[in-house]
CSV table of N, CA and C and ligand atoms in Angstrom, one decimal:
chain,number,residue,atom,x,y,z
A,212,MET,N,-17.0,-78.1,7.6
A,212,MET,CA,-17.8,-78.4,6.0
A,212,MET,C,-16.5,-77.9,5.0
A,213,ARG,N,-17.0,-79.2,4.4
A,213,ARG,CA,-15.7,-78.8,3.2
A,213,ARG,C,-15.6,-78.4,1.6
A,214,VAL,N,-14.7,-77.7,1.7
A,214,VAL,CA,-14.9,-76.7,0.3
A,214,VAL,C,-14.1,-77.1,-1.1
A,215,GLU,N,-14.9,-78.2,-2.1
A,215,GLU,CA,-14.0,-78.7,-3.0
A,215,GLU,C,-12.7,-77.9,-3.9
A,216,ALA,N,-11.4,-77.8,-3.8
A,216,ALA,CA,-10.9,-77.0,-4.5
A,216,ALA,C,-11.2,-76.4,-5.4
A,217,TYR,N,-11.5,-76.7,-6.7
A,217,TYR,CA,-11.9,-76.0,-7.7
A,217,TYR,C,-13.2,-75.3,-6.8
A,218,GLU,N,-14.6,-75.6,-6.2
A,218,GLU,CA,-15.5,-74.5,-6.1
A,218,GLU,C,-14.5,-73.1,-5.5
A,219,ARG,N,-13.5,-74.0,-4.5
A,219,ARG,CA,-12.4,-72.9,-3.3
A,219,ARG,C,-12.6,-71.9,-4.9
A,220,ILE,N,-11.9,-72.2,-6.1
A,220,ILE,CA,-11.0,-71.4,-6.8
A,220,ILE,C,-12.0,-70.4,-7.8
A,221,PHE,N,-13.2,-70.5,-7.7
A,221,PHE,CA,-14.3,-70.5,-8.2
A,221,PHE,C,-14.8,-69.3,-7.6
A,222,MET,N,-15.2,-69.6,-6.3
A,222,MET,CA,-15.4,-69.0,-5.4
A,222,MET,C,-14.9,-67.5,-4.9
A,223,ILE,N,-12.9,-67.8,-4.9
A,223,ILE,CA,-12.2,-66.3,-5.4
A,223,ILE,C,-12.3,-65.7,-6.3
A,224,LEU,N,-12.7,-66.9,-8.2
A,224,LEU,CA,-12.7,-65.5,-8.9
A,224,LEU,C,-13.7,-64.9,-9.3
A,225,ALA,N,-14.8,-65.6,-8.3
A,225,ALA,CA,-15.6,-64.6,-8.4
A,225,ALA,C,-16.5,-63.6,-8.1
A,226,GLY,N,-15.7,-63.4,-6.9
A,226,GLY,CA,-15.5,-62.7,-5.7
A,226,GLY,C,-14.1,-61.3,-6.3
A,227,LEU,N,-13.6,-61.5,-6.6
A,227,LEU,CA,-12.6,-61.1,-7.6
A,227,LEU,C,-12.8,-59.7,-8.2
A,228,MET,N,-14.1,-60.7,-9.1
A,228,MET,CA,-15.3,-60.0,-10.0
A,228,MET,C,-15.6,-59.0,-10.0
A,229,LEU,N,-15.9,-59.3,-9.0
A,229,LEU,CA,-17.0,-58.5,-8.0
A,229,LEU,C,-17.0,-57.4,-7.5
A,230,ALA,N,-15.4,-57.6,-7.0
A,230,ALA,CA,-14.2,-55.8,-6.2
A,230,ALA,C,-13.9,-55.0,-7.2
A,231,LEU,N,-13.9,-56.3,-8.6
A,231,LEU,CA,-13.3,-55.0,-9.4
A,231,LEU,C,-14.5,-54.5,-10.3
A,232,GLY,N,-15.5,-55.4,-10.5
A,232,GLY,CA,-16.7,-54.6,-11.1
A,232,GLY,C,-17.1,-53.1,-10.2
A,233,ILE,N,-17.6,-52.8,-9.5
A,233,ILE,CA,-16.6,-52.1,-8.2
A,233,ILE,C,-16.1,-51.2,-7.9
A,234,VAL,N,-15.4,-51.1,-7.8
A,234,VAL,CA,-13.7,-50.5,-8.4
A,234,VAL,C,-14.2,-49.4,-9.7
A,235,GLY,N,-14.3,-50.3,-10.7
A,235,GLY,CA,-14.9,-50.2,-12.2
A,235,GLY,C,-15.7,-48.5,-12.0
A,236,ILE,N,-16.5,-49.2,-11.4
A,236,ILE,CA,-17.9,-48.3,-11.5
A,236,ILE,C,-17.5,-46.5,-10.1
A,237,ALA,N,-16.6,-47.2,-9.9
A,237,ALA,CA,-16.3,-45.8,-8.6
A,237,ALA,C,-15.0,-45.4,-9.0
A,238,ILE,N,-14.8,-45.7,-10.0
A,238,ILE,CA,-13.3,-45.5,-10.6
A,238,ILE,C,-14.0,-44.0,-11.4
A,239,GLY,N,-15.0,-44.4,-11.3
A,239,GLY,CA,-16.0,-43.8,-13.7
A,239,GLY,C,-16.3,-43.1,-12.9
A,240,ALA,N,-17.4,-43.5,-11.3
A,240,ALA,CA,-18.4,-42.1,-11.2
A,240,ALA,C,-17.2,-41.1,-10.3
A,241,LEU,N,-15.9,-41.7,-10.0
A,241,LEU,CA,-15.5,-40.5,-8.6
A,241,LEU,C,-14.1,-40.4,-9.9
A,242,VAL,N,-13.6,-40.5,-10.2
A,242,VAL,CA,-12.8,-40.1,-11.0
A,242,VAL,C,-12.5,-39.7,-12.9
A,243,ALA,N,-13.0,-40.1,-13.7
A,243,ALA,CA,-13.8,-40.5,-14.9
A,243,ALA,C,-14.6,-39.1,-15.0
A,244,GLY,N,-15.5,-38.8,-13.9
A,244,GLY,CA,-17.3,-38.3,-14.5
A,244,GLY,C,-18.2,-38.7,-14.9
A,245,VAL,N,-18.3,-39.7,-14.5
A,245,VAL,CA,-19.5,-40.9,-16.1
A,245,VAL,C,-20.8,-40.9,-15.0
A,246,HIS,N,-21.3,-40.2,-15.7
A,246,HIS,CA,-23.0,-39.8,-14.1
A,246,HIS,C,-23.6,-40.9,-15.9
A,247,VAL,N,-24.5,-40.6,-15.3
A,247,VAL,CA,-26.3,-41.7,-16.4
A,247,VAL,C,-26.6,-39.3,-16.4
A,248,PRO,N,-27.1,-39.2,-17.9
A,248,PRO,CA,-27.8,-37.6,-18.1
A,248,PRO,C,-28.6,-37.8,-16.9
A,249,SER,N,-29.3,-36.5,-17.0
A,249,SER,CA,-29.5,-36.2,-15.0
A,249,SER,C,-30.4,-34.7,-15.4
A,250,PRO,N,-31.7,-33.8,-15.7
A,250,PRO,CA,-32.3,-33.4,-15.8
A,250,PRO,C,-31.6,-31.8,-15.9
A,251,ALA,N,-31.7,-31.0,-16.9
A,251,ALA,CA,-30.7,-29.7,-17.1
A,251,ALA,C,-31.6,-28.4,-16.0
A,252,GLY,N,-32.9,-28.9,-15.9
A,252,GLY,CA,-34.2,-28.0,-16.1
A,252,GLY,C,-35.3,-28.3,-15.4
A,253,ARG,N,-36.4,-27.7,-14.6
A,253,ARG,CA,-37.9,-28.4,-15.7
A,253,ARG,C,-38.5,-27.6,-16.2
A,254,ILE,N,-40.1,-28.1,-15.9
A,254,ILE,CA,-40.9,-26.6,-16.9
A,254,ILE,C,-41.9,-27.8,-17.4
A,255,ASP,N,-42.0,-26.6,-16.7
A,255,ASP,CA,-44.8,-26.7,-16.4
A,255,ASP,C,-44.5,-27.7,-18.2
A,256,PRO,N,-45.2,-28.9,-18.6
A,256,PRO,CA,-45.7,-29.5,-19.2
A,256,PRO,C,-46.4,-29.1,-20.0
A,257,ARG,N,-47.3,-28.0,-19.5
A,257,ARG,CA,-48.4,-27.6,-20.5
A,257,ARG,C,-48.2,-26.1,-21.0
A,258,ALA,N,-46.7,-25.2,-20.5
A,258,ALA,CA,-46.8,-24.6,-20.7
A,258,ALA,C,-45.7,-24.2,-21.4
A,259,VAL,N,-45.0,-25.2,-22.4
A,259,VAL,CA,-43.8,-25.5,-23.2
A,259,VAL,C,-43.6,-24.4,-23.6
A,260,ALA,N,-44.5,-23.9,-25.0
A,260,ALA,CA,-44.6,-23.3,-26.1
A,260,ALA,C,-44.2,-21.9,-26.3
A,261,ALA,N,-44.6,-22.0,-24.6
A,261,ALA,CA,-44.9,-20.3,-23.7
A,261,ALA,C,-43.4,-19.6,-23.2
A,262,THR,N,-43.2,-20.5,-22.3
A,262,THR,CA,-41.6,-20.9,-21.9
A,262,THR,C,-40.2,-20.6,-22.3
A,263,PRO,N,-40.2,-19.7,-22.7
A,263,PRO,CA,-38.6,-19.1,-22.7
A,263,PRO,C,-37.2,-20.2,-22.6
A,264,PRO,N,-36.4,-21.1,-23.3
A,264,PRO,CA,-35.8,-20.9,-24.6
A,264,PRO,C,-37.2,-21.3,-25.9
A,265,PHE,N,-38.1,-21.6,-25.4
A,265,PHE,CA,-39.1,-22.7,-25.7
A,265,PHE,C,-40.1,-22.3,-27.1
A,266,ASP,N,-40.3,-20.5,-26.4
A,266,ASP,CA,-40.7,-20.0,-27.9
A,266,ASP,C,-40.5,-19.6,-28.3
A,267,ARG,N,-39.5,-19.6,-28.5
A,267,ARG,CA,-38.0,-19.3,-30.0
A,267,ARG,C,-38.5,-20.6,-30.3
A,268,PRO,N,-38.5,-22.2,-30.7
A,268,PRO,CA,-37.4,-23.0,-31.2
A,268,PRO,C,-36.3,-22.8,-32.0
A,269,GLY,N,-35.7,-22.6,-33.0
A,269,GLY,CA,-34.5,-22.7,-33.1
A,269,GLY,C,-32.9,-23.4,-32.7
A,270,LEU,N,-32.0,-22.9,-33.9
A,270,LEU,CA,-31.4,-22.8,-33.9
A,270,LEU,C,-29.8,-21.1,-33.3
A,271,ARG,N,-29.9,-21.2,-32.3
A,271,ARG,CA,-29.2,-19.5,-31.8
A,271,ARG,C,-27.7,-19.8,-31.6
A,272,ASP,N,-27.0,-18.4,-32.6
A,272,ASP,CA,-25.2,-18.8,-32.7
A,272,ASP,C,-24.5,-18.3,-31.3
A,273,LEU,N,-24.1,-18.9,-30.8
A,273,LEU,CA,-23.8,-18.8,-29.0
A,273,LEU,C,-21.4,-18.1,-30.3
A,274,GLY,N,-21.5,-17.8,-30.5
A,274,GLY,CA,-20.1,-18.0,-31.5
A,274,GLY,C,-18.8,-18.5,-31.3
A,275,ASN,N,-17.9,-17.6,-31.6
A,275,ASN,CA,-16.8,-19.7,-31.4
A,275,ASN,C,-16.8,-20.1,-32.1
A,276,GLY,N,-18.6,-20.6,-33.0
A,276,GLY,CA,-18.5,-22.1,-32.9
A,276,GLY,C,-19.9,-22.8,-32.7
A,277,GLN,N,-19.8,-21.6,-31.5
A,277,GLN,CA,-21.2,-22.3,-30.9
A,277,GLN,C,-22.2,-22.2,-30.8
A,278,TYR,N,-23.2,-22.9,-30.4
A,278,TYR,CA,-25.2,-22.8,-30.8
A,278,TYR,C,-25.2,-23.9,-29.6
A,279,GLU,N,-26.6,-23.5,-29.9
A,279,GLU,CA,-27.2,-24.1,-29.2
A,279,GLU,C,-28.2,-24.2,-30.3
A,280,ALA,N,-29.5,-25.3,-30.0
A,280,ALA,CA,-30.2,-25.9,-31.1
A,280,ALA,C,-31.9,-25.9,-29.8
A,281,VAL,N,-32.6,-24.6,-29.8
A,281,VAL,CA,-33.7,-25.2,-29.0
A,281,VAL,C,-35.0,-25.8,-29.6
A,282,LEU,N,-35.4,-27.8,-29.4
A,282,LEU,CA,-36.4,-28.3,-30.2
A,282,LEU,C,-36.5,-28.9,-29.0
A,283,ILE,N,-38.1,-28.2,-28.8
A,283,ILE,CA,-39.7,-28.9,-29.0
A,283,ILE,C,-39.7,-30.4,-29.8
A,284,ALA,N,-39.8,-31.3,-28.6
A,284,ALA,CA,-40.2,-32.0,-29.6
A,284,ALA,C,-41.3,-33.5,-29.1
A,285,ARG,N,-43.1,-33.2,-30.0
A,285,ARG,CA,-43.9,-33.4,-29.5
A,285,ARG,C,-44.8,-34.3,-30.8
A,286,ALA,N,-45.6,-35.2,-30.2
A,286,ALA,CA,-46.0,-36.4,-30.9
A,286,ALA,C,-46.4,-35.4,-31.9
A,287,TRP,N,-45.9,-35.9,-33.4
A,287,TRP,CA,-44.6,-36.6,-33.9
A,287,TRP,C,-44.2,-36.1,-34.8
A,288,GLN,N,-43.3,-34.7,-33.8
A,288,GLN,CA,-42.8,-34.2,-35.5
A,288,GLN,C,-41.5,-33.8,-33.5
A,289,PHE,N,-40.2,-32.9,-34.4
A,289,PHE,CA,-39.7,-32.5,-34.0
A,289,PHE,C,-39.0,-30.4,-34.6
A,290,GLU,N,-39.6,-29.4,-33.6
A,290,GLU,CA,-39.4,-28.6,-34.2
A,290,GLU,C,-38.1,-27.7,-33.3
A,291,PRO,N,-37.2,-27.3,-34.5
A,291,PRO,CA,-37.7,-28.0,-35.7
A,291,PRO,C,-37.4,-28.7,-35.8
A,292,ASN,N,-37.4,-29.4,-37.0
A,292,ASN,CA,-36.9,-31.2,-37.5
A,292,ASN,C,-34.7,-30.9,-38.4
A,293,GLN,N,-34.6,-30.0,-38.4
A,293,GLN,CA,-32.9,-29.4,-39.5
A,293,GLN,C,-32.8,-28.4,-38.5
A,294,ILE,N,-31.2,-28.6,-39.3
A,294,ILE,CA,-30.9,-27.7,-38.3
A,294,ILE,C,-29.4,-27.5,-39.7
A,295,GLU,N,-29.0,-26.1,-39.8
A,295,GLU,CA,-27.4,-26.3,-40.5
A,295,GLU,C,-26.6,-25.6,-39.7
A,296,VAL,N,-25.5,-26.0,-39.4
A,296,VAL,CA,-23.7,-25.4,-38.7
A,296,VAL,C,-23.2,-25.7,-39.4
A,297,PRO,N,-21.6,-24.8,-39.5
A,297,PRO,CA,-20.6,-25.0,-40.4
A,297,PRO,C,-19.4,-26.2,-39.6
A,298,ALA,N,-19.0,-26.6,-39.8
A,298,ALA,CA,-17.7,-28.2,-39.4
A,298,ALA,C,-17.3,-27.4,-38.6
A,299,GLY,N,-16.6,-28.4,-37.4
A,299,GLY,CA,-16.5,-27.0,-36.5
A,299,GLY,C,-17.1,-27.2,-35.8
A,300,SER,N,-18.2,-27.6,-36.3
A,300,SER,CA,-18.6,-26.7,-34.8
A,300,SER,C,-19.7,-27.4,-33.4
A,301,THR,N,-20.1,-27.0,-32.1
A,301,THR,CA,-20.4,-27.5,-30.9
A,301,THR,C,-21.4,-27.0,-31.0
A,302,VAL,N,-22.3,-27.4,-30.0
A,302,VAL,CA,-23.6,-27.8,-30.6
A,302,VAL,C,-24.4,-28.6,-29.4
A,303,THR,N,-25.6,-27.7,-28.5
A,303,THR,CA,-26.1,-27.9,-26.9
A,303,THR,C,-27.2,-27.7,-27.9
A,304,PHE,N,-27.8,-28.8,-27.6
A,304,PHE,CA,-29.3,-29.6,-27.9
A,304,PHE,C,-30.1,-29.4,-26.1
A,305,THR,N,-31.2,-28.3,-26.8
A,305,THR,CA,-31.7,-27.8,-25.0
A,305,THR,C,-33.5,-28.7,-25.1
A,306,ILE,N,-34.2,-29.8,-24.9
A,306,ILE,CA,-34.9,-30.7,-25.5
A,306,ILE,C,-35.8,-30.6,-24.5
A,307,ALA,N,-37.1,-30.2,-24.5
A,307,ALA,CA,-38.0,-29.8,-23.9
A,307,ALA,C,-39.6,-30.5,-24.7
A,308,THR,N,-41.0,-31.5,-24.2
A,308,THR,CA,-41.5,-31.7,-24.3
A,308,THR,C,-42.5,-32.0,-24.1
A,309,PRO,N,-44.0,-31.1,-25.1
A,309,PRO,CA,-45.7,-30.9,-24.2
A,309,PRO,C,-46.5,-31.7,-24.1
A,310,ASP,N,-45.8,-33.0,-24.5
A,310,ASP,CA,-47.1,-34.2,-23.5
A,310,ASP,C,-45.7,-35.5,-24.0
A,311,VAL,N,-45.8,-36.3,-23.8
A,311,VAL,CA,-45.2,-37.7,-23.9
A,311,VAL,C,-44.2,-37.8,-23.9
A,312,ILE,N,-43.3,-39.1,-22.9
A,312,ILE,CA,-41.4,-38.9,-22.7
A,312,ILE,C,-41.5,-39.5,-24.6
A,313,HIS,N,-40.1,-38.7,-24.7
A,313,HIS,CA,-39.7,-39.3,-26.4
A,313,HIS,C,-37.9,-39.3,-25.7
A,314,GLY,N,-37.3,-39.6,-27.1
A,314,GLY,CA,-35.6,-39.5,-26.4
A,314,GLY,C,-35.5,-39.2,-28.1
A,315,PHE,N,-34.7,-38.5,-28.0
A,315,PHE,CA,-33.2,-37.9,-29.3
A,315,PHE,C,-31.8,-38.5,-28.8
A,316,PHE,N,-31.7,-39.6,-30.3
A,316,PHE,CA,-30.2,-39.9,-30.3
A,316,PHE,C,-29.7,-39.7,-31.5
A,317,LEU,N,-29.0,-38.6,-30.9
A,317,LEU,CA,-28.3,-38.2,-32.8
A,317,LEU,C,-27.4,-39.8,-33.7
A,318,THR,N,-27.8,-40.3,-34.4
A,318,THR,CA,-25.9,-41.6,-34.6
A,318,THR,C,-25.1,-41.1,-35.0
A,319,GLY,N,-24.3,-41.4,-35.3
A,319,GLY,CA,-23.3,-41.4,-35.3
A,319,GLY,C,-21.8,-40.6,-33.8
A,320,THR,N,-23.2,-40.3,-32.8
A,320,THR,CA,-23.0,-39.6,-31.9
A,320,THR,C,-22.5,-40.6,-30.5
A,321,ASN,N,-22.8,-39.8,-29.8
A,321,ASN,CA,-23.6,-40.7,-28.4
A,321,ASN,C,-23.7,-39.9,-27.8
A,322,ALA,N,-24.8,-39.4,-27.9
A,322,ALA,CA,-24.9,-37.5,-27.5
A,322,ALA,C,-27.3,-38.7,-27.7
A,323,ASN,N,-27.6,-39.2,-26.6
A,323,ASN,CA,-28.7,-39.8,-26.9
A,323,ASN,C,-29.1,-39.2,-25.8
A,324,VAL,N,-30.7,-38.7,-25.4
A,324,VAL,CA,-31.0,-39.0,-24.0
A,324,VAL,C,-32.6,-38.8,-24.2
A,325,MET,N,-32.5,-39.0,-22.8
A,325,MET,CA,-34.2,-39.2,-22.6
A,325,MET,C,-35.5,-37.8,-22.4
A,326,VAL,N,-36.4,-37.5,-23.4
A,326,VAL,CA,-37.0,-36.7,-22.4
A,326,VAL,C,-38.2,-36.6,-22.0
A,327,ILE,N,-37.9,-36.1,-21.6
A,327,ILE,CA,-39.4,-36.8,-20.3
A,327,ILE,C,-40.7,-34.9,-20.0
A,328,PRO,N,-41.6,-35.5,-20.7
A,328,PRO,CA,-41.9,-34.4,-19.1
A,328,PRO,C,-42.4,-33.6,-18.0
A,329,GLY,N,-41.7,-32.9,-18.1
A,329,GLY,CA,-41.4,-32.1,-16.8
A,329,GLY,C,-40.6,-31.7,-16.7
A,330,GLN,N,-39.6,-32.2,-18.2
A,330,GLN,CA,-37.9,-32.0,-18.1
A,330,GLN,C,-37.8,-31.1,-19.3
A,331,ILE,N,-36.3,-30.2,-19.0
A,331,ILE,CA,-35.3,-30.1,-20.1
A,331,ILE,C,-34.3,-31.2,-19.8
A,332,SER,N,-33.9,-31.1,-21.2
A,332,SER,CA,-32.7,-32.2,-22.1
A,332,SER,C,-31.8,-31.2,-22.2
A,333,ARG,N,-30.5,-31.1,-21.9
A,333,ARG,CA,-29.4,-30.7,-23.3
A,333,ARG,C,-28.2,-32.2,-23.2
A,334,VAL,N,-27.7,-31.6,-23.6
A,334,VAL,CA,-26.4,-33.0,-24.7
A,334,VAL,C,-26.7,-32.5,-25.9
A,335,THR,N,-25.4,-33.0,-26.3
A,335,THR,CA,-23.9,-31.2,-27.1
A,335,THR,C,-23.1,-32.5,-27.6
A,336,ALA,N,-23.0,-32.1,-28.7
A,336,ALA,CA,-22.4,-33.2,-29.7
A,336,ALA,C,-21.4,-31.8,-30.6
A,337,ARG,N,-20.1,-32.0,-30.7
A,337,ARG,CA,-19.3,-31.6,-32.5
A,337,ARG,C,-19.3,-32.6,-33.3
A,338,PHE,N,-19.8,-31.5,-34.4
A,338,PHE,CA,-19.9,-31.8,-35.8
A,338,PHE,C,-18.1,-31.1,-36.8
A,339,ASP,N,-17.1,-32.4,-36.6
A,339,ASP,CA,-16.1,-31.6,-37.3
A,339,ASP,C,-16.2,-32.2,-38.6
A,340,THR,N,-17.1,-33.2,-39.2
A,340,THR,CA,-16.6,-33.8,-41.0
A,340,THR,C,-18.4,-32.9,-41.8
A,341,PRO,N,-18.1,-32.2,-42.2
A,341,PRO,CA,-19.4,-32.1,-43.6
A,341,PRO,C,-20.0,-33.3,-43.4
A,342,GLY,N,-21.2,-33.2,-43.6
A,342,GLY,CA,-22.0,-34.3,-43.6
A,342,GLY,C,-24.0,-34.1,-43.2
A,343,GLU,N,-24.9,-35.6,-43.1
A,343,GLU,CA,-25.8,-35.4,-42.7
A,343,GLU,C,-26.0,-36.1,-41.1
A,344,TYR,N,-26.1,-35.4,-40.5
A,344,TYR,CA,-26.4,-36.7,-39.1
A,344,TYR,C,-28.0,-36.7,-38.7
A,345,VAL,N,-28.0,-38.1,-39.0
A,345,VAL,CA,-30.4,-37.8,-37.9
A,345,VAL,C,-30.4,-37.8,-37.2
A,346,TRP,N,-31.0,-37.5,-36.5
A,346,TRP,CA,-31.6,-37.3,-34.9
A,346,TRP,C,-32.4,-38.6,-35.3
A,347,VAL,N,-33.7,-38.7,-33.9
A,347,VAL,CA,-34.1,-40.2,-34.5
A,347,VAL,C,-34.8,-40.2,-32.7
A,348,CYS,N,-35.9,-40.0,-32.6
A,348,CYS,CA,-36.7,-40.3,-32.0
A,348,CYS,C,-36.8,-42.0,-31.1
A,349,HIS,N,-35.9,-42.6,-29.8
A,349,HIS,CA,-36.2,-43.4,-29.7
A,349,HIS,C,-36.8,-43.8,-29.0
A,350,GLU,N,-37.5,-43.8,-27.8
A,350,GLU,CA,-38.7,-43.9,-26.1
A,350,GLU,C,-40.0,-42.8,-27.7
A,351,TYR,N,-40.5,-45.4,-28.0
A,351,TYR,CA,-42.5,-45.6,-28.6
A,351,TYR,C,-42.8,-44.1,-27.9
A,352,CYS,N,-43.1,-43.4,-28.7
A,352,CYS,CA,-44.2,-42.8,-28.8
A,352,CYS,C,-45.4,-42.6,-28.1
A,353,GLY,N,-45.6,-43.5,-29.4
A,353,GLY,CA,-47.4,-44.2,-29.9
A,353,GLY,C,-47.0,-43.7,-31.6
A,354,PHE,N,-48.1,-43.6,-32.2
A,354,PHE,CA,-48.5,-44.2,-33.9
A,354,PHE,C,-47.6,-43.8,-34.6
A,355,GLY,N,-46.8,-42.6,-34.6
A,355,GLY,CA,-46.7,-41.9,-35.5
A,355,GLY,C,-45.3,-41.6,-35.2
A,356,HIS,N,-44.7,-42.1,-34.5
A,356,HIS,CA,-43.5,-42.9,-33.7
A,356,HIS,C,-42.1,-42.1,-33.9
A,357,HIS,N,-42.7,-43.5,-35.9
A,357,HIS,CA,-41.0,-43.4,-36.4
A,357,HIS,C,-41.4,-42.5,-37.3
A,358,LEU,N,-42.2,-41.8,-37.1
A,358,LEU,CA,-41.9,-40.4,-38.3
A,358,LEU,C,-41.1,-38.4,-37.6
A,359,MET,N,-40.9,-39.9,-36.5
A,359,MET,CA,-39.8,-38.7,-35.4
A,359,MET,C,-38.5,-38.5,-35.6
A,360,TYR,N,-38.2,-37.6,-36.1
A,360,TYR,CA,-36.4,-37.5,-36.2
A,360,TYR,C,-36.5,-36.2,-37.5
A,361,GLY,N,-34.9,-36.1,-37.2
A,361,GLY,CA,-33.9,-34.9,-38.2
A,361,GLY,C,-33.1,-34.9,-37.7
A,362,LYS,N,-32.8,-33.6,-38.6
A,362,LYS,CA,-30.9,-33.1,-38.8
A,362,LYS,C,-30.0,-32.5,-39.1
A,363,VAL,N,-29.0,-33.4,-38.2
A,363,VAL,CA,-28.1,-31.2,-38.8
A,363,VAL,C,-27.0,-32.0,-40.0
A,364,VAL,N,-27.4,-31.0,-40.6
A,364,VAL,CA,-26.3,-30.4,-42.0
A,364,VAL,C,-25.5,-30.0,-41.3
A,365,VAL,N,-24.5,-30.1,-41.9
A,365,VAL,CA,-23.1,-29.9,-41.4
A,365,VAL,C,-22.3,-30.1,-42.8
A,366,ARG,N,-21.9,-28.1,-42.9
A,366,ARG,CA,-21.4,-27.7,-44.3
A,366,ARG,C,-20.3,-27.7,-44.1
B,39,CUA,CU1,-41.8,-39.6,-29.8
B,39,CUA,CU2,-41.2,-41.5,-30.3
């Protein structure tokens, strides 16, 4: 069987692109440490409000400009729905849900996780510039989905 010259060129180009893509993924995963967000832990969704640290949702000052924000995402609000930190802070959000799948997307950053019943989600963001940073639930979770948001106030 004879292959046209053009066909041969495009087959080679397609093969090269495939190989490049695989090499890119391998470098990303093995060298650059790129990975999909994995659960930071497991939790019984029926007992979220009684399980530390979710029995006391809110902001903890860990010192040295480090904070942990413990959030409960439930239909249809975040608890708490506002935190305040000084500029230059690094905030780790630790989030769980007692009901359905929610999301947590912090606008203007790449902090973006799903909040899945049974899992603890964790994501970190740094805030260098004073302002208000809104977070939203980005997984459709029912009637009040559009009401699920909150914000970080950076002073
Ligand atoms: Cu919670 Cu959408």
